[in-house]
Amino acid sequence: MKLSELFKRETLSLSFEVFPPKTDTAFESVKIATEEIAKLKPSFMSVTYGAGGGTSRYTLEIAKNIKENYSVPTLAHLTCVSSTRETVLAKIEEMKSMGIENVMALRGDLTPELENSDREKWAYRHAVDLIRDIKESGADFCIGGACYPEIHPESENQKLDIQYLKEKVDAGCSFLTTQMFFDNNLLYNFLYKIRQAGITVPVIPGIMPITNANQVSRAIKLSGSFMPQRFKSLVDKFGHSPQAMKQAGIAYATDQIIDLFANGITNVHVYSMNNPDVAAKIQANLSDILG
Ligand code: FAD
């Protein structure tokens, strides 16, 4: 099923994100975790793509398994910045042959090695280049793109960031998924600005349940997200106790999701990080709210 069809529905729904194993030996345990999440019957599941393409073959394998054996629509991520055009075009063909219908088209993060290399020689400099190649390949994918309510860390300012986002959407994105954020007002402001800029596609907010204190600094480093005082207090109070922190983090994420639903958002994406327990608890917290 194409996700663009799913997003036309009025019912409230949750989707979950999983990531492929970093090593071959971890494959079986990751597969089991993704299957446990699939059994919760989310509206869809997205499968990330290893930066640099490390264990990228597993992205498609996991996406196909979830789709075919659990009837959950899947979204396979694909990054381009460290790839040649040949590799990317081959990957697109492989996706087609595996029946993948939805692709999240991403640039990928810059490694120090890439940062120090000659950008003129890169086959892909931005996600928009990948989106154009997918379109030109004739593949009939529903394409998603990433967006950043708190602006992308490399961007000079939000105006430019939104201008490039519009280019990405015009190139062929049917929907956008946001980077994590911990203050919903940041999302509402962002939505207002992008709608003003003429971006009309569905925007799926991405919510990251922080379930241990160590995740906090990593999440901020990765996303540059603003931590509201309410969230900081919660980490200060419960961070030393893994069980308490997990419960508090799930409650905080649940609260964010309820507020999003109450404010007219119908689809929320949860960065469930191969953790069926966290996904199940959030879903259970919303059992009377979800359609
Ligand atoms: P782009 O859209 O190319 O934007 C990157 C920067 O370039 C921005 O500052 C933008 O303003 C600027 N820019 C864009 N177009 C132009 C242009 N034409 N000219 C000049 N500047 C431009 N990483 C992974 O490795 N694997 C994953 O599976 C993965 N999944 C993700 C899912 C989501 C929802 C999000 C939000 C991020 C994900 N990432 C993933 C991280 C992502 O790869 C990084 O955030 C990366 O730094 C940017 O990717 P992008 O596709 O947003 O890039």
Coordinates of N, CA, C and O and ligand atoms in Angstrom, one line a residue, residues 17 48-51 77 79 104-109 125-128 146-148 152 154-155 160-161 164 167-168 177-179 271, ligand 1:
E17 N 9.3 3.1 13.9 CA 10.5 3.0 13.1 C 11.4 1.9 13.7 O 11.5 1.8 14.9
T48 N 15.1 2.1 8.7 CA 16.2 3.0 8.4 C 17.3 2.3 7.5 O 17.3 1.1 7.4
Y49 N 18.2 3.2 7.0 CA 19.2 2.7 6.1 C 20.5 3.1 6.8 O 20.8 4.2 7.1
G50 N 21.4 2.0 6.9 CA 22.7 2.3 7.6 C 23.4 3.4 7.0 O 23.6 3.4 5.7
A51 N 23.9 4.3 7.8 CA 24.7 5.4 7.2 C 25.9 4.9 6.4 O 26.6 4.0 6.9
H77 N 14.0 3.3 4.0 CA 14.8 4.4 3.8 C 16.0 4.2 2.8 O 16.4 3.0 2.7
T79 N 19.7 6.3 1.6 CA 20.5 7.5 1.6 C 21.4 7.5 0.4 O 21.6 6.5 -0.2
M104 N 11.8 6.4 1.7 CA 12.2 7.7 2.3 C 13.5 8.1 1.7 O 14.5 7.4 1.9
A105 N 13.5 9.2 0.9 CA 14.7 9.6 0.2 C 15.5 10.6 1.0 O 15.1 11.7 1.2
L106 N 16.7 10.2 1.4 CA 17.5 11.0 2.3 C 18.9 11.3 1.8 O 19.4 10.4 1.0
R107 N 19.5 12.4 2.2 CA 20.9 12.6 1.9 C 21.8 11.7 2.7 O 22.7 11.1 2.2
G108 N 21.5 11.6 4.0 CA 22.4 10.9 4.9 C 23.3 11.9 5.6 O 23.6 13.0 5.1
D109 N 23.9 11.5 6.8 CA 24.7 12.4 7.5 C 26.1 12.4 6.9 O 26.6 11.4 6.3
R125 N 24.6 15.5 -3.7 CA 24.9 16.5 -2.7 C 23.8 16.7 -1.7 O 23.9 17.0 -0.6
H126 N 22.6 16.5 -2.3 CA 21.4 16.7 -1.4 C 20.3 15.7 -1.8 O 20.3 15.1 -2.8
A127 N 19.4 15.5 -0.8 CA 18.3 14.5 -1.0 C 17.5 14.8 -2.3 O 17.0 13.9 -3.0
V128 N 17.4 16.1 -2.7 CA 16.6 16.4 -3.9 C 17.2 15.7 -5.1 O 16.5 15.3 -6.0
A146 N 12.7 14.0 4.6 CA 12.9 14.5 6.0 C 12.7 16.0 6.1 O 13.1 16.7 5.2
C147 N 12.2 16.4 7.3 CA 12.2 17.9 7.5 C 12.5 18.1 9.0 O 12.4 17.2 9.8
Y148 N 12.8 19.4 9.3 CA 13.4 19.7 10.6 C 12.7 20.9 11.2 O 13.0 22.1 10.9
H152 N 17.6 22.2 10.0 CA 18.7 21.2 9.9 C 19.9 21.9 10.4 O 20.2 23.0 10.2
E154 N 22.9 22.0 9.6 CA 23.9 22.6 8.7 C 23.3 23.9 8.1 O 24.0 24.6 7.3
S155 N 22.0 24.1 8.3 CA 21.4 25.3 7.6 C 21.7 26.6 8.2 O 21.8 26.7 9.4
L160 N 15.9 29.6 4.4 CA 16.6 28.8 3.4 C 16.3 27.4 3.5 O 16.0 26.7 2.5
D161 N 16.2 26.9 4.7 CA 15.9 25.5 5.0 C 14.5 25.1 4.4 O 14.4 24.1 3.7
Y164 N 14.6 25.1 0.5 CA 15.2 23.8 0.0 C 14.2 22.7 0.2 O 14.1 21.8 -0.6
E167 N 11.8 22.8 -2.6 CA 12.4 22.2 -3.8 C 12.3 20.7 -3.8 O 12.0 20.0 -4.8
K168 N 12.5 20.1 -2.6 CA 12.5 18.7 -2.4 C 11.0 18.1 -2.6 O 10.8 17.1 -3.3
T177 N 8.5 13.5 6.9 CA 8.5 13.1 8.3 C 9.5 14.0 9.1 O 10.6 14.3 8.5
T178 N 9.1 14.4 10.3 CA 10.0 15.3 11.0 C 11.1 14.7 11.8 O 10.9 13.5 12.2
Q179 N 12.1 15.4 12.0 CA 13.1 15.1 13.0 C 12.4 15.1 14.4 O 11.4 15.7 14.5
Y271 N 9.7 6.9 17.0 CA 11.1 6.3 16.8 C 11.2 5.3 17.9 O 11.8 5.5 19.0
Ligands
FAD1 P1 18.8 17.4 2.6 O1 17.4 17.5 2.3 O2 19.7 17.2 1.4 O3 19.2 18.6 3.5 C1 20.5 18.6 4.1 C2 21.0 20.1 4.2 O4 21.2 20.6 2.9 C3 20.0 21.0 4.9 O5 20.7 21.9 5.6 C4 19.3 21.7 3.7 O6 18.8 22.9 4.0 C5 20.4 21.8 2.7 N1 19.9 21.7 1.3 C6 19.0 20.9 0.8 N2 18.9 21.0 -0.5 C7 19.8 22.0 -0.9 C8 20.2 22.6 -2.1 N3 19.5 22.3 -3.3 N4 21.2 23.5 -2.1 C9 21.8 23.8 -1.0 N5 21.5 23.3 0.2 C10 20.5 22.4 0.3 N6 20.1 9.1 8.1 C11 20.6 7.8 7.7 O7 21.8 7.7 7.5 N7 19.7 6.8 7.5 C12 18.3 6.9 7.7 O8 17.6 6.0 7.5 C13 17.8 8.2 8.2 N8 16.5 8.4 8.4 C14 16.1 9.7 8.7 C15 14.7 9.9 8.9 C16 14.2 11.1 9.2 C17 12.7 11.3 9.4 C18 15.1 12.2 9.5 C19 14.6 13.6 9.9 C20 16.5 12.0 9.3 C21 17.0 10.7 8.9 N9 18.3 10.5 8.8 C22 18.8 9.3 8.4 C23 19.3 11.6 9.0 C24 19.5 12.4 7.7 O9 20.2 11.6 6.8 C25 20.3 13.6 8.1 O10 19.6 14.5 8.9 C26 21.0 14.4 7.0 O11 22.0 15.3 7.6 C27 20.1 15.2 6.1 O12 19.3 14.4 5.3 P2 18.2 15.1 4.4 O13 17.7 14.1 3.5 O14 17.3 15.9 5.2 O15 19.1 16.1 3.5

